[in-house]
PDB file of C-alpha atoms in Angstrom:
ATOM      1  CA  SER A   1       5.521 -12.911  17.948  1.00 43.00           C
ATOM      2  CA  CYS A   2       8.561 -15.094  17.145  1.00 46.00           C
ATOM      3  CA  ARG A   3      10.774 -12.530  17.715  1.00 45.00           C
ATOM      4  CA  ARG A   4       9.071 -10.987  21.216  1.00 44.00           C
ATOM      5  CA  ALA A   5       9.123 -14.626  22.704  1.00 42.00           C
ATOM      6  CA  HIS A   6      13.045 -15.021  21.877  1.00 45.00           C
ATOM      7  CA  LYS A   7      13.763 -11.717  23.622  1.00 45.00           C
ATOM      8  CA  GLN A   8      11.824 -12.768  26.797  1.00 46.00           C
ATOM      9  CA  ASP A   9      13.680 -15.984  26.426  1.00 46.00           C
ATOM     10  CA  LYS A  10      17.116 -14.472  26.389  1.00 46.00           C
ATOM     11  CA  LYS A  11      16.333 -12.266  29.149  1.00 47.00           C
ATOM     12  CA  GLY A  12      14.698 -14.487  31.589  1.00 48.00           C
ATOM     13  CA  LYS A  13      16.674 -17.914  31.090  1.00 50.00           C
ATOM     14  CA  GLY A  14      19.897 -16.459  29.797  1.00 42.00           C
ATOM     15  CA  LYS A  15      20.457 -18.344  27.202  1.00 48.00           C
ATOM     16  CA  ALA A  16      19.257 -17.584  23.411  1.00 54.00           C
ATOM     17  CA  SER A  17      16.569 -20.061  21.769  1.00 74.00           C
ATOM     18  CA  SER A  18      16.340 -19.622  18.052  1.00 85.00           C
ATOM     19  CA  PRO A  19      12.858 -18.266  16.570  1.00 87.00           C
ATOM     20  CA  LEU A  20      12.358 -21.563  14.730  1.00 89.00           C
ATOM     21  CA  HIS A  21      13.133 -23.550  17.939  1.00 90.00           C
ATOM     22  CA  LEU A  22       9.868 -21.720  19.847  1.00 91.00           C
ATOM     23  CA  VAL A  23       7.396 -22.861  17.074  1.00 91.00           C
ATOM     24  CA  GLU A  24       9.032 -26.911  16.763  1.00 88.00           C
ATOM     25  CA  ASN A  25       8.412 -26.622  20.619  1.00 88.00           C
ATOM     26  CA  GLY A  26       4.952 -24.867  20.950  1.00 88.00           C
ATOM     27  CA  THR A  27       6.110 -21.746  22.652  1.00 89.00           C
ATOM     28  CA  ALA A  28       5.604 -19.383  19.894  1.00 92.00           C
ATOM     29  CA  GLN A  29       2.081 -17.605  19.847  1.00 92.00           C
ATOM     30  CA  VAL A  30       1.988 -15.984  16.603  1.00 94.00           C
ATOM     31  CA  VAL A  31       4.467 -16.346  13.818  1.00 94.00           C
ATOM     32  CA  PHE A  32       4.879 -14.099  10.631  1.00 94.00           C
ATOM     33  CA  ALA A  33       6.568 -15.519   7.698  1.00 94.00           C
ATOM     34  CA  SER A  34       7.000 -15.023   4.281  1.00 94.00           C
ATOM     35  CA  PRO A  35       5.343 -17.439   1.667  1.00 95.00           C
ATOM     36  CA  GLU A  36       8.832 -18.410   0.328  1.00 96.00           C
ATOM     37  CA  MET A  37      10.349 -19.219   3.703  1.00 94.00           C
ATOM     38  CA  LEU A  38       7.440 -21.751   4.104  1.00 94.00           C
ATOM     39  CA  PHE A  39       7.414 -23.015   0.579  1.00 94.00           C
ATOM     40  CA  ASN A  40      11.577 -23.186   0.174  1.00 95.00           C
ATOM     41  CA  ASN A  41      12.624 -23.897   3.631  1.00 94.00           C
ATOM     42  CA  SER A  42      11.771 -27.284   4.605  1.00 93.00           C
ATOM     43  CA  ARG A  43      12.693 -26.800   8.511  1.00 92.00           C
ATOM     44  CA  VAL A  44      10.548 -24.210   8.138  1.00 93.00           C
ATOM     45  CA  SER A  45       7.865 -25.990   6.628  1.00 93.00           C
ATOM     46  CA  THR A  46       7.807 -28.463   8.713  1.00 92.00           C
ATOM     47  CA  ALA A  47       7.540 -26.591  12.165  1.00 91.00           C
ATOM     48  CA  VAL A  48       4.914 -24.610  11.105  1.00 92.00           C
ATOM     49  CA  THR A  49       2.747 -27.470   9.346  1.00 91.00           C
ATOM     50  CA  GLY A  50       3.669 -30.482  11.035  1.00 89.00           C
ATOM     51  CA  SER A  51       4.646 -29.471  14.427  1.00 86.00           C
ATOM     52  CA  ARG A  52       2.517 -29.893  17.971  1.00 85.00           C
ATOM     53  CA  TRP A  53       2.842 -26.300  17.226  1.00 89.00           C
ATOM     54  CA  ALA A  54       0.566 -26.498  14.054  1.00 89.00           C
ATOM     55  CA  LYS A  55      -1.870 -28.552  16.119  1.00 88.00           C
ATOM     56  CA  ASP A  56      -3.050 -25.426  17.891  1.00 89.00           C
ATOM     57  CA  LEU A  57      -3.152 -23.574  15.183  1.00 92.00           C
ATOM     58  CA  CYS A  58      -6.634 -21.096  15.802  1.00 93.00           C
ATOM     59  CA  ALA A  59      -6.083 -19.108  12.087  1.00 94.00           C
ATOM     60  CA  ILE A  60      -4.102 -18.225   9.019  1.00 94.00           C
ATOM     61  CA  VAL A  61      -4.155 -14.304   8.072  1.00 96.00           C
ATOM     62  CA  VAL A  62      -3.165 -13.238   4.530  1.00 95.00           C
ATOM     63  CA  ASP A  63      -2.711  -9.781   5.651  1.00 93.00           C
ATOM     64  CA  GLU A  64      -2.067  -6.962   2.518  1.00 91.00           C
ATOM     65  CA  ALA A  65      -4.029  -9.953   0.364  1.00 94.00           C
ATOM     66  CA  HIS A  66      -4.000  -8.007  -2.687  1.00 92.00           C
ATOM     67  CA  VAL A  67      -0.543  -8.775  -3.550  1.00 92.00           C
ATOM     68  CA  VAL A  68      -1.667 -12.382  -3.815  1.00 94.00           C
ATOM     69  CA  TYR A  69      -2.525 -11.377  -7.112  1.00 92.00           C
ATOM     70  CA  ASP A  70      -0.415  -8.668  -7.887  1.00 89.00           C
ATOM     71  CA  TRP A  71       2.833 -10.714  -6.980  1.00 90.00           C
ATOM     72  CA  GLY A  72       1.743 -14.433  -7.182  1.00 93.00           C
ATOM     73  CA  ILE A  73      -0.828 -14.237 -10.064  1.00 92.00           C
ATOM     74  CA  VAL A  74      -0.044 -11.278 -12.837  1.00 87.00           C
ATOM     75  CA  ARG A  75       3.343 -11.669 -15.148  1.00 80.00           C
ATOM     76  CA  SER A  76       5.488  -8.642 -13.970  1.00 67.00           C
ATOM     77  CA  ASN A  77       6.698  -6.837 -17.431  1.00 65.00           C
ATOM     78  CA  SER A  78       7.482  -8.249 -20.588  1.00 60.00           C
ATOM     79  CA  ASN A  79       5.493 -11.737 -19.782  1.00 61.00           C
ATOM     80  CA  LYS A  80       7.809 -13.000 -17.417  1.00 76.00           C
ATOM     81  CA  ALA A  81       6.883 -15.014 -14.461  1.00 86.00           C
ATOM     82  CA  PRO A  82       5.257 -13.313 -11.087  1.00 90.00           C
ATOM     83  CA  PHE A  83       7.207 -11.270  -9.064  1.00 86.00           C
ATOM     84  CA  ARG A  84       6.942 -13.466  -5.950  1.00 92.00           C
ATOM     85  CA  PRO A  85       4.994 -16.710  -7.557  1.00 93.00           C
ATOM     86  CA  GLU A  86       5.008 -17.922  -3.839  1.00 95.00           C
ATOM     87  CA  PHE A  87       2.369 -15.634  -3.461  1.00 95.00           C
ATOM     88  CA  GLY A  88      -0.355 -17.217  -5.788  1.00 94.00           C
ATOM     89  CA  LYS A  89       0.540 -21.029  -3.844  1.00 93.00           C
ATOM     90  CA  LEU A  90      -0.624 -20.279  -0.394  1.00 93.00           C
ATOM     91  CA  ALA A  91      -3.896 -22.650  -0.982  1.00 90.00           C
ATOM     92  CA  VAL A  92      -0.963 -25.784  -1.092  1.00 91.00           C
ATOM     93  CA  LEU A  93      -0.430 -24.051   2.467  1.00 88.00           C
ATOM     94  CA  ARG A  94      -3.420 -24.539   3.568  1.00 88.00           C
ATOM     95  CA  ALA A  95      -4.197 -27.894   2.445  1.00 89.00           C
ATOM     96  CA  LYS A  96      -1.396 -28.368   5.000  1.00 89.00           C
ATOM     97  CA  PHE A  97      -3.706 -27.826   7.749  1.00 88.00           C
ATOM     98  CA  ASN A  98      -6.586 -29.329   9.319  1.00 83.00           C
ATOM     99  CA  SER A  99      -9.551 -27.931   7.109  1.00 83.00           C
ATOM    100  CA  ASN A 100     -11.108 -26.586  10.295  1.00 86.00           C
ATOM    101  CA  VAL A 101      -8.465 -23.694  10.848  1.00 90.00           C
ATOM    102  CA  PRO A 102     -10.182 -20.542   9.447  1.00 92.00           C
ATOM    103  CA  LEU A 103      -8.243 -18.316   6.834  1.00 93.00           C
ATOM    104  CA  LEU A 104      -8.979 -14.371   6.994  1.00 94.00           C
ATOM    105  CA  ALA A 105      -7.941 -12.588   3.814  1.00 94.00           C
ATOM    106  CA  MET A 106      -7.782  -8.729   4.520  1.00 92.00           C
ATOM    107  CA  SER A 107      -6.813  -5.450   1.657  1.00 90.00           C
ATOM    108  CA  ALA A 108      -8.064  -2.661   1.178  1.00 82.00           C
ATOM    109  CA  THR A 109      -8.017  -2.879  -2.600  1.00 84.00           C
ATOM    110  CA  LEU A 110      -9.842  -5.740  -3.678  1.00 83.00           C
ATOM    111  CA  ASN A 111     -11.611  -5.032  -7.080  1.00 77.00           C
ATOM    112  CA  GLY A 112     -11.871  -6.148 -10.540  1.00 73.00           C
ATOM    113  CA  PRO A 113     -10.005  -9.295 -11.627  1.00 78.00           C
ATOM    114  CA  SER A 114      -8.126  -9.660  -8.949  1.00 86.00           C
ATOM    115  CA  LEU A 115     -11.273 -10.564  -6.328  1.00 88.00           C
ATOM    116  CA  PRO A 116     -12.146 -13.790  -7.985  1.00 90.00           C
ATOM    117  CA  ALA A 117      -8.680 -14.652  -8.616  1.00 91.00           C
ATOM    118  CA  ILE A 118      -7.600 -14.341  -5.211  1.00 92.00           C
ATOM    119  CA  CYS A 119     -10.782 -16.212  -3.822  1.00 91.00           C
ATOM    120  CA  THR A 120      -9.520 -19.410  -6.129  1.00 90.00           C
ATOM    121  CA  ALA A 121      -5.471 -18.649  -5.012  1.00 91.00           C
ATOM    122  CA  LEU A 122      -6.639 -19.475  -1.032  1.00 92.00           C
ATOM    123  CA  GLN A 123      -9.561 -21.922  -2.138  1.00 89.00           C
ATOM    124  CA  PHE A 124     -12.492 -19.590  -0.444  1.00 90.00           C
ATOM    125  CA  GLY A 125     -15.457 -21.241  -1.533  1.00 82.00           C
ATOM    126  CA  ARG A 126     -14.690 -25.075  -0.911  1.00 77.00           C
ATOM    127  CA  LEU A 127     -15.815 -24.560   2.806  1.00 77.00           C
ATOM    128  CA  PRO A 128     -18.697 -22.005   3.586  1.00 82.00           C
ATOM    129  CA  PHE A 129     -17.299 -18.371   3.986  1.00 84.00           C
ATOM    130  CA  PHE A 130     -18.482 -14.963   3.925  1.00 84.00           C
ATOM    131  CA  ALA A 131     -17.034 -11.494   2.724  1.00 85.00           C
ATOM    132  CA  LEU A 132     -17.548  -7.965   4.916  1.00 86.00           C
ATOM    133  CA  ASP A 133     -16.728  -4.700   2.910  1.00 83.00           C
ATOM    134  CA  VAL A 134     -16.058  -1.904   5.420  1.00 79.00           C
ATOM    135  CA  GLY A 135     -15.430   0.642   2.657  1.00 72.00           C
ATOM    136  CA  LYS A 136     -12.065   2.490   2.111  1.00 64.00           C
ATOM    137  CA  GLU A 137     -12.977   5.912   2.676  1.00 67.00           C
ATOM    138  CA  ARG A 138     -11.545   7.830   6.233  1.00 69.00           C
ATOM    139  CA  ASP A 139     -13.980  10.465   8.009  1.00 73.00           C
ATOM    140  CA  GLY A 140     -10.767  12.129   8.666  1.00 79.00           C
ATOM    141  CA  CYS A 141      -9.465  12.270   5.357  1.00 86.00           C
ATOM    142  CA  ALA A 142     -10.464  14.948   2.717  1.00 89.00           C
ATOM    143  CA  TYR A 143     -10.146  14.014  -1.269  1.00 90.00           C
ATOM    144  CA  ASP A 144      -9.268  16.630  -3.954  1.00 93.00           C
ATOM    145  CA  ILE A 145      -8.223  16.274  -7.640  1.00 93.00           C
ATOM    146  CA  GLN A 146      -6.092  19.143  -9.467  1.00 95.00           C
ATOM    147  CA  ALA A 147      -4.773  19.540 -13.286  1.00 95.00           C
ATOM    148  CA  PHE A 148      -1.276  20.354 -13.822  1.00 97.00           C
ATOM    149  CA  GLN A 149      -1.268  24.490 -13.851  1.00 97.00           C
ATOM    150  CA  HIS A 150       2.253  24.285 -14.971  1.00 97.00           C
ATOM    151  CA  PRO A 151       4.502  22.405 -17.206  1.00 97.00           C
ATOM    152  CA  ILE A 152       5.010  18.856 -15.564  1.00 96.00           C
ATOM    153  CA  SER A 153       8.860  19.033 -15.704  1.00 96.00           C
ATOM    154  CA  SER A 154       8.377  22.327 -13.876  1.00 98.00           C
ATOM    155  CA  PHE A 155       7.086  20.400 -10.553  1.00 98.00           C
ATOM    156  CA  LEU A 156       5.985  23.929  -9.683  1.00 98.00           C
ATOM    157  CA  ASP A 157       2.549  22.802  -8.628  1.00 98.00           C
ATOM    158  CA  LEU A 158       3.826  21.225  -6.087  1.00 98.00           C
ATOM    159  CA  VAL A 159       6.050  24.222  -5.021  1.00 97.00           C
ATOM    160  CA  GLU A 160       2.702  26.041  -4.713  1.00 97.00           C
ATOM    161  CA  VAL A 161       1.256  23.354  -2.290  1.00 97.00           C
ATOM    162  CA  ILE A 162       4.471  22.399  -0.360  1.00 97.00           C
ATOM    163  CA  GLN A 163       4.535  25.712   2.177  1.00 96.00           C
ATOM    164  CA  PRO A 164       5.189  26.346   5.519  1.00 96.00           C
ATOM    165  CA  ARG A 165       2.403  26.734   7.827  1.00 94.00           C
ATOM    166  CA  GLN A 166       1.385  30.387   8.867  1.00 91.00           C
ATOM    167  CA  GLY A 167       2.352  30.796  12.639  1.00 88.00           C
ATOM    168  CA  THR A 168       4.846  27.235  12.930  1.00 91.00           C
ATOM    169  CA  GLY A 169       6.709  28.371  10.018  1.00 93.00           C
ATOM    170  CA  GLN A 170       6.925  24.689   9.732  1.00 95.00           C
ATOM    171  CA  LEU A 171       6.031  22.216   6.595  1.00 97.00           C
ATOM    172  CA  PRO A 172       2.866  20.213   6.918  1.00 95.00           C
ATOM    173  CA  LYS A 173       3.828  16.402   7.399  1.00 95.00           C
ATOM    174  CA  THR A 174       3.651  15.067   3.830  1.00 96.00           C
ATOM    175  CA  ILE A 175       4.302  12.021   1.511  1.00 96.00           C
ATOM    176  CA  ILE A 176       4.303  12.643  -2.503  1.00 98.00           C
ATOM    177  CA  TYR A 177       4.124   9.666  -4.135  1.00 97.00           C
ATOM    178  CA  VAL A 178       5.898   9.157  -8.120  1.00 97.00           C
ATOM    179  CA  ASN A 179       6.243   6.904 -10.041  1.00 95.00           C
ATOM    180  CA  SER A 180      10.173   6.481 -10.595  1.00 95.00           C
ATOM    181  CA  ARG A 181      13.518   7.499  -8.163  1.00 95.00           C
ATOM    182  CA  ASP A 182      14.515   9.970 -11.207  1.00 97.00           C
ATOM    183  CA  LYS A 183      11.352  12.178 -10.336  1.00 97.00           C
ATOM    184  CA  ALA A 184      11.500  11.957  -6.862  1.00 97.00           C
ATOM    185  CA  VAL A 185      14.932  13.205  -6.906  1.00 97.00           C
ATOM    186  CA  SER A 186      14.143  15.850  -9.586  1.00 98.00           C
ATOM    187  CA  ILE A 187      11.109  17.033  -7.117  1.00 98.00           C
ATOM    188  CA  LEU A 188      13.620  17.176  -4.035  1.00 98.00           C
ATOM    189  CA  GLU A 189      15.813  19.406  -6.054  1.00 98.00           C
ATOM    190  CA  VAL A 190      13.088  21.793  -7.028  1.00 98.00           C
ATOM    191  CA  LEU A 191      11.446  22.014  -3.397  1.00 98.00           C
ATOM    192  CA  GLN A 192      14.967  22.499  -1.799  1.00 97.00           C
ATOM    193  CA  GLN A 193      15.600  25.543  -4.404  1.00 97.00           C
ATOM    194  CA  HIS A 194      12.476  27.141  -3.619  1.00 97.00           C
ATOM    195  CA  LEU A 195      12.120  26.534   0.155  1.00 96.00           C
ATOM    196  CA  PRO A 196      13.818  29.006   2.814  1.00 95.00           C
ATOM    197  CA  PRO A 197      17.334  27.169   3.895  1.00 96.00           C
ATOM    198  CA  GLU A 198      16.233  26.505   7.150  1.00 96.00           C
ATOM    199  CA  LEU A 199      13.720  24.086   5.805  1.00 97.00           C
ATOM    200  CA  ARG A 200      15.885  22.005   3.332  1.00 96.00           C
ATOM    201  CA  ASN A 201      17.220  19.725   5.298  1.00 96.00           C
ATOM    202  CA  SER A 202      13.341  18.847   6.247  1.00 97.00           C
ATOM    203  CA  ILE A 203      12.911  17.032   2.685  1.00 98.00           C
ATOM    204  CA  ALA A 204      14.248  13.326   1.844  1.00 98.00           C
ATOM    205  CA  THR A 205      13.354  10.664  -0.813  1.00 97.00           C
ATOM    206  CA  PHE A 206      12.263   7.152   0.129  1.00 97.00           C
ATOM    207  CA  THR A 207      12.954   4.738  -2.890  1.00 95.00           C
ATOM    208  CA  ALA A 208      13.929   1.374  -3.350  1.00 91.00           C
ATOM    209  CA  ALA A 209      17.835   2.596  -4.312  1.00 93.00           C
ATOM    210  CA  ASP A 210      18.411   4.327  -1.267  1.00 94.00           C
ATOM    211  CA  THR A 211      20.122   2.100   1.437  1.00 95.00           C
ATOM    212  CA  THR A 212      18.628   0.525   4.344  1.00 94.00           C
ATOM    213  CA  SER A 213      20.517   3.111   6.541  1.00 96.00           C
ATOM    214  CA  GLN A 214      19.243   5.853   4.785  1.00 96.00           C
ATOM    215  CA  LYS A 215      15.691   4.433   4.871  1.00 94.00           C
ATOM    216  CA  ARG A 216      16.154   4.144   8.505  1.00 95.00           C
ATOM    217  CA  TRP A 217      16.935   7.722   9.015  1.00 97.00           C
ATOM    218  CA  THR A 218      14.010   9.185   6.930  1.00 96.00           C
ATOM    219  CA  MET A 219      11.483   6.874   8.919  1.00 95.00           C
ATOM    220  CA  ASN A 220      12.983   7.625  12.309  1.00 95.00           C
ATOM    221  CA  GLY A 221      13.047  11.375  10.997  1.00 96.00           C
ATOM    222  CA  LEU A 222       9.136  11.491  10.176  1.00 94.00           C
ATOM    223  CA  LEU A 223       8.438   9.987  13.614  1.00 92.00           C
ATOM    224  CA  ALA A 224      10.299  12.574  15.641  1.00 94.00           C
ATOM    225  CA  GLY A 225       9.118  15.318  13.023  1.00 94.00           C
ATOM    226  CA  THR A 226      12.515  16.757  11.747  1.00 96.00           C
ATOM    227  CA  ILE A 227      11.632  15.389   8.244  1.00 97.00           C
ATOM    228  CA  ARG A 228       8.463  16.705   7.056  1.00 97.00           C
ATOM    229  CA  VAL A 229       7.997  15.491   3.447  1.00 98.00           C
ATOM    230  CA  VAL A 230       8.956  12.615   1.578  1.00 98.00           C
ATOM    231  CA  ILE A 231       8.671  11.874  -1.991  1.00 98.00           C
ATOM    232  CA  ALA A 232       8.498   8.209  -2.464  1.00 97.00           C
ATOM    233  CA  THR A 233       8.156   5.266  -4.573  1.00 95.00           C
ATOM    234  CA  GLU A 234       6.042   2.128  -3.897  1.00 90.00           C
ATOM    235  CA  ALA A 235       9.024   1.443  -1.258  1.00 91.00           C
ATOM    236  CA  LEU A 236       7.217   3.375   0.913  1.00 91.00           C
ATOM    237  CA  GLY A 237       3.861   1.377   0.974  1.00 83.00           C
ATOM    238  CA  MET A 238       3.091  -1.682   2.984  1.00 77.00           C
ATOM    239  CA  GLY A 239       3.826  -1.842   6.564  1.00 72.00           C
ATOM    240  CA  ILE A 240       4.499   1.866   7.426  1.00 77.00           C
ATOM    241  CA  ASP A 241       2.163   3.268   9.698  1.00 79.00           C
ATOM    242  CA  LEU A 242       2.372   6.744  10.358  1.00 84.00           C
ATOM    243  CA  PRO A 243      -0.401   7.980  12.504  1.00 84.00           C
ATOM    244  CA  ASP A 244      -0.068  12.287  12.134  1.00 88.00           C
ATOM    245  CA  VAL A 245       0.448  12.432   8.105  1.00 92.00           C
ATOM    246  CA  ASP A 246      -1.026  15.868   7.459  1.00 93.00           C
ATOM    247  CA  MET A 247      -0.992  15.454   3.585  1.00 95.00           C
ATOM    248  CA  VAL A 248      -0.531  12.624   0.664  1.00 95.00           C
ATOM    249  CA  ILE A 249       0.034  14.085  -2.601  1.00 97.00           C
ATOM    250  CA  GLN A 250      -0.099  11.641  -5.832  1.00 97.00           C
ATOM    251  CA  TRP A 251       1.813  13.014  -8.502  1.00 98.00           C
ATOM    252  CA  GLU A 252       0.449  11.949 -12.128  1.00 95.00           C
ATOM    253  CA  LEU A 253      -1.578   8.832 -11.686  1.00 91.00           C
ATOM    254  CA  PRO A 254       0.172   5.439 -10.747  1.00 90.00           C
ATOM    255  CA  LYS A 255      -0.409   2.447 -12.664  1.00 84.00           C
ATOM    256  CA  ASP A 256      -4.112   1.627 -11.451  1.00 82.00           C
ATOM    257  CA  PHE A 257      -6.661   2.871  -8.765  1.00 82.00           C
ATOM    258  CA  ARG A 258      -5.999  -0.014  -6.350  1.00 83.00           C
ATOM    259  CA  ALA A 259      -1.798   1.874  -5.880  1.00 86.00           C
ATOM    260  CA  LEU A 260      -3.971   5.279  -5.701  1.00 88.00           C
ATOM    261  CA  VAL A 261      -6.317   3.753  -2.607  1.00 85.00           C
ATOM    262  CA  GLN A 262      -3.216   2.073  -0.857  1.00 86.00           C
ATOM    263  CA  HIS A 263      -1.530   5.568  -1.236  1.00 90.00           C
ATOM    264  CA  PHE A 264      -4.129   7.744   0.137  1.00 89.00           C
ATOM    265  CA  GLY A 265      -4.250   4.845   2.756  1.00 86.00           C
ATOM    266  CA  ARG A 266      -1.204   6.734   4.307  1.00 87.00           C
ATOM    267  CA  GLY A 267      -3.037   9.891   5.914  1.00 85.00           C
ATOM    268  CA  ALA A 268      -5.485   9.766   8.636  1.00 76.00           C
ATOM    269  CA  ARG A 269      -4.635   6.574  10.483  1.00 77.00           C
ATOM    270  CA  GLY A 270      -4.502   7.903  13.955  1.00 72.00           C
ATOM    271  CA  PRO A 271      -7.433   8.393  16.096  1.00 74.00           C
ATOM    272  CA  GLN A 272      -9.128  11.553  15.390  1.00 74.00           C
ATOM    273  CA  SER A 273      -6.392  12.806  12.782  1.00 79.00           C
ATOM    274  CA  ARG A 274      -7.430  14.326   9.778  1.00 85.00           C
ATOM    275  CA  ALA A 275      -5.534  14.467   6.401  1.00 91.00           C
ATOM    276  CA  ALA A 276      -5.849  15.717   3.269  1.00 92.00           C
ATOM    277  CA  ALA A 277      -5.601  13.609  -0.156  1.00 92.00           C
ATOM    278  CA  LEU A 278      -4.403  15.456  -3.541  1.00 95.00           C
ATOM    279  CA  LEU A 279      -4.290  14.059  -7.234  1.00 95.00           C
ATOM    280  CA  LEU A 280      -2.057  16.302  -9.233  1.00 97.00           C
ATOM    281  CA  CYS A 281      -2.749  15.158 -12.699  1.00 94.00           C
ATOM    282  CA  PRO A 282      -2.789  15.694 -16.210  1.00 93.00           C
ATOM    283  CA  THR A 283      -6.369  17.845 -17.528  1.00 92.00           C
ATOM    284  CA  TRP A 284      -7.483  14.123 -19.224  1.00 88.00           C
ATOM    285  CA  VAL A 285      -7.943  12.530 -15.777  1.00 88.00           C
ATOM    286  CA  ILE A 286     -10.193  15.523 -15.024  1.00 89.00           C
ATOM    287  CA  GLN A 287     -12.417  15.398 -18.171  1.00 86.00           C
ATOM    288  CA  CYS A 288     -13.060  11.128 -17.608  1.00 85.00           C
ATOM    289  CA  ARG A 289     -13.975  11.861 -13.980  1.00 83.00           C
ATOM    290  CA  ASP A 290     -16.579  14.636 -14.788  1.00 85.00           C
ATOM    291  CA  ALA A 291     -17.935  12.358 -17.972  1.00 83.00           C
ATOM    292  CA  PHE A 292     -18.544   9.541 -15.497  1.00 77.00           C
ATOM    293  CA  LYS A 293     -19.917  12.011 -12.873  1.00 79.00           C
ATOM    294  CA  ALA A 294     -22.282  13.100 -14.918  1.00 80.00           C
ATOM    295  CA  GLY A 295     -23.524   9.736 -16.456  1.00 72.00           C
ATOM    296  CA  GLN A 296     -23.838   9.023 -12.489  1.00 67.00           C
ATOM    297  CA  GLY A 297     -25.903  11.988 -12.675  1.00 62.00           C
ATOM    298  CA  ARG A 298     -28.441  10.807 -15.311  1.00 61.00           C
ATOM    299  CA  GLU A 299     -28.537   7.257 -13.968  1.00 61.00           C
ATOM    300  CA  ALA A 300     -29.656   8.662 -10.767  1.00 60.00           C
ATOM    301  CA  SER A 301     -32.562  10.616 -12.516  1.00 59.00           C
ATOM    302  CA  GLN A 302     -33.630   7.876 -14.759  1.00 59.00           C
ATOM    303  CA  ALA A 303     -33.212   9.870 -18.073  1.00 54.00           C
ATOM    304  CA  PRO A 304     -32.496   8.255 -20.971  1.00 50.00           C
ATOM    305  CA  ALA A 305     -28.941   9.437 -21.794  1.00 44.00           C
ATOM    306  CA  PRO A 306     -25.949   8.087 -23.584  1.00 44.00           C
ATOM    307  CA  ALA A 307     -23.376   6.044 -22.027  1.00 47.00           C
ATOM    308  CA  PRO A 308     -20.993   7.891 -19.266  1.00 46.00           C
ATOM    309  CA  THR A 309     -17.940   7.800 -21.721  1.00 49.00           C
ATOM    310  CA  SER A 310     -19.833   8.770 -24.909  1.00 52.00           C
ATOM    311  CA  SER A 311     -18.756  12.094 -24.824  1.00 60.00           C
ATOM    312  CA  LEU A 312     -14.895  10.864 -24.373  1.00 66.00           C
ATOM    313  CA  SER A 313     -12.680  10.237 -27.424  1.00 73.00           C
ATOM    314  CA  THR A 314     -11.927   6.328 -27.441  1.00 77.00           C
ATOM    315  CA  ARG A 315      -8.279   7.180 -26.286  1.00 73.00           C
ATOM    316  CA  LEU A 316      -9.229   8.632 -23.367  1.00 71.00           C
ATOM    317  CA  GLN A 317     -11.869   5.773 -22.474  1.00 71.00           C
ATOM    318  CA  GLN A 318      -9.050   3.447 -23.021  1.00 72.00           C
ATOM    319  CA  GLN A 319      -6.816   5.329 -20.803  1.00 70.00           C
ATOM    320  CA  TRP A 320      -9.382   5.415 -18.186  1.00 66.00           C
ATOM    321  CA  SER A 321     -10.219   1.677 -18.662  1.00 70.00           C
ATOM    322  CA  ASN A 322      -6.539   0.949 -17.834  1.00 68.00           C
ATOM    323  CA  LEU A 323      -6.367   2.087 -14.637  1.00 67.00           C
ATOM    324  CA  ASP A 324      -9.076  -0.206 -13.055  1.00 61.00           C
ATOM    325  CA  GLU A 325      -7.529  -3.618 -14.616  1.00 55.00           C
TER     326      GLU A 325
END
């Protein structure tokens, strides 16, 4: 990467060379760049697309490709512009390179309307291409879904799950995903109230409102094992690789199924590692799941039956449908 080459240059030659200069003179082997930097900084754009480095380019990789749709195409709240519209313009960048340069797009959550939209945005189909679906399930991850047994505002369902292990007295290393910072703070307070004093400092939040130093402290604690439970929003997401997470909990449904898959993907990431993925949710989600499972069973037996959702009210069908948009 540019950063690594930069450090080597400083150490070996005794003088600093900017990462951009390493691209311009062809020294860099791998470049990590945001779409905004490539589109809005003319020098960066010229270095990446018009230098001798560009002539030797072997491939373009779009990691977490679902954000091309989520951030670059879909309008944000109140029908405003997309969150990061440059992600939706990557086809313009691709056109600046030789047509023989392959493009690889990777994601664990390409489904519904996102897949064709992303293919169009990245200009897949104009040249031969193929798609490889390796699946999303991890052999070391056990999935479960449970309805709330206590009032949602009490967070007592989490209190029952987050308990010290017998023998070690440690809390399982856990990430709890919530939909707002306020809930993260409330859950932190409730868990600390119900845990022994010696374990209360092993719980932290990770949200967009936390400072950079707070986030760094929390991540370092997770890696070191001094922080055992993190209550997080979407801020703890892409680019986070923790190999030894014991449990991932989703508190209430996220905005869609893709977010749920992304969150559960934080578990069982290390070799031979095992983790539990738990969705704690309202009863209606269980009803929808059971209705769909029953429908799939009837389809497998080829027995005539009503549609899988026929036993659900129109409101529940719509709520379930909204999660897959």
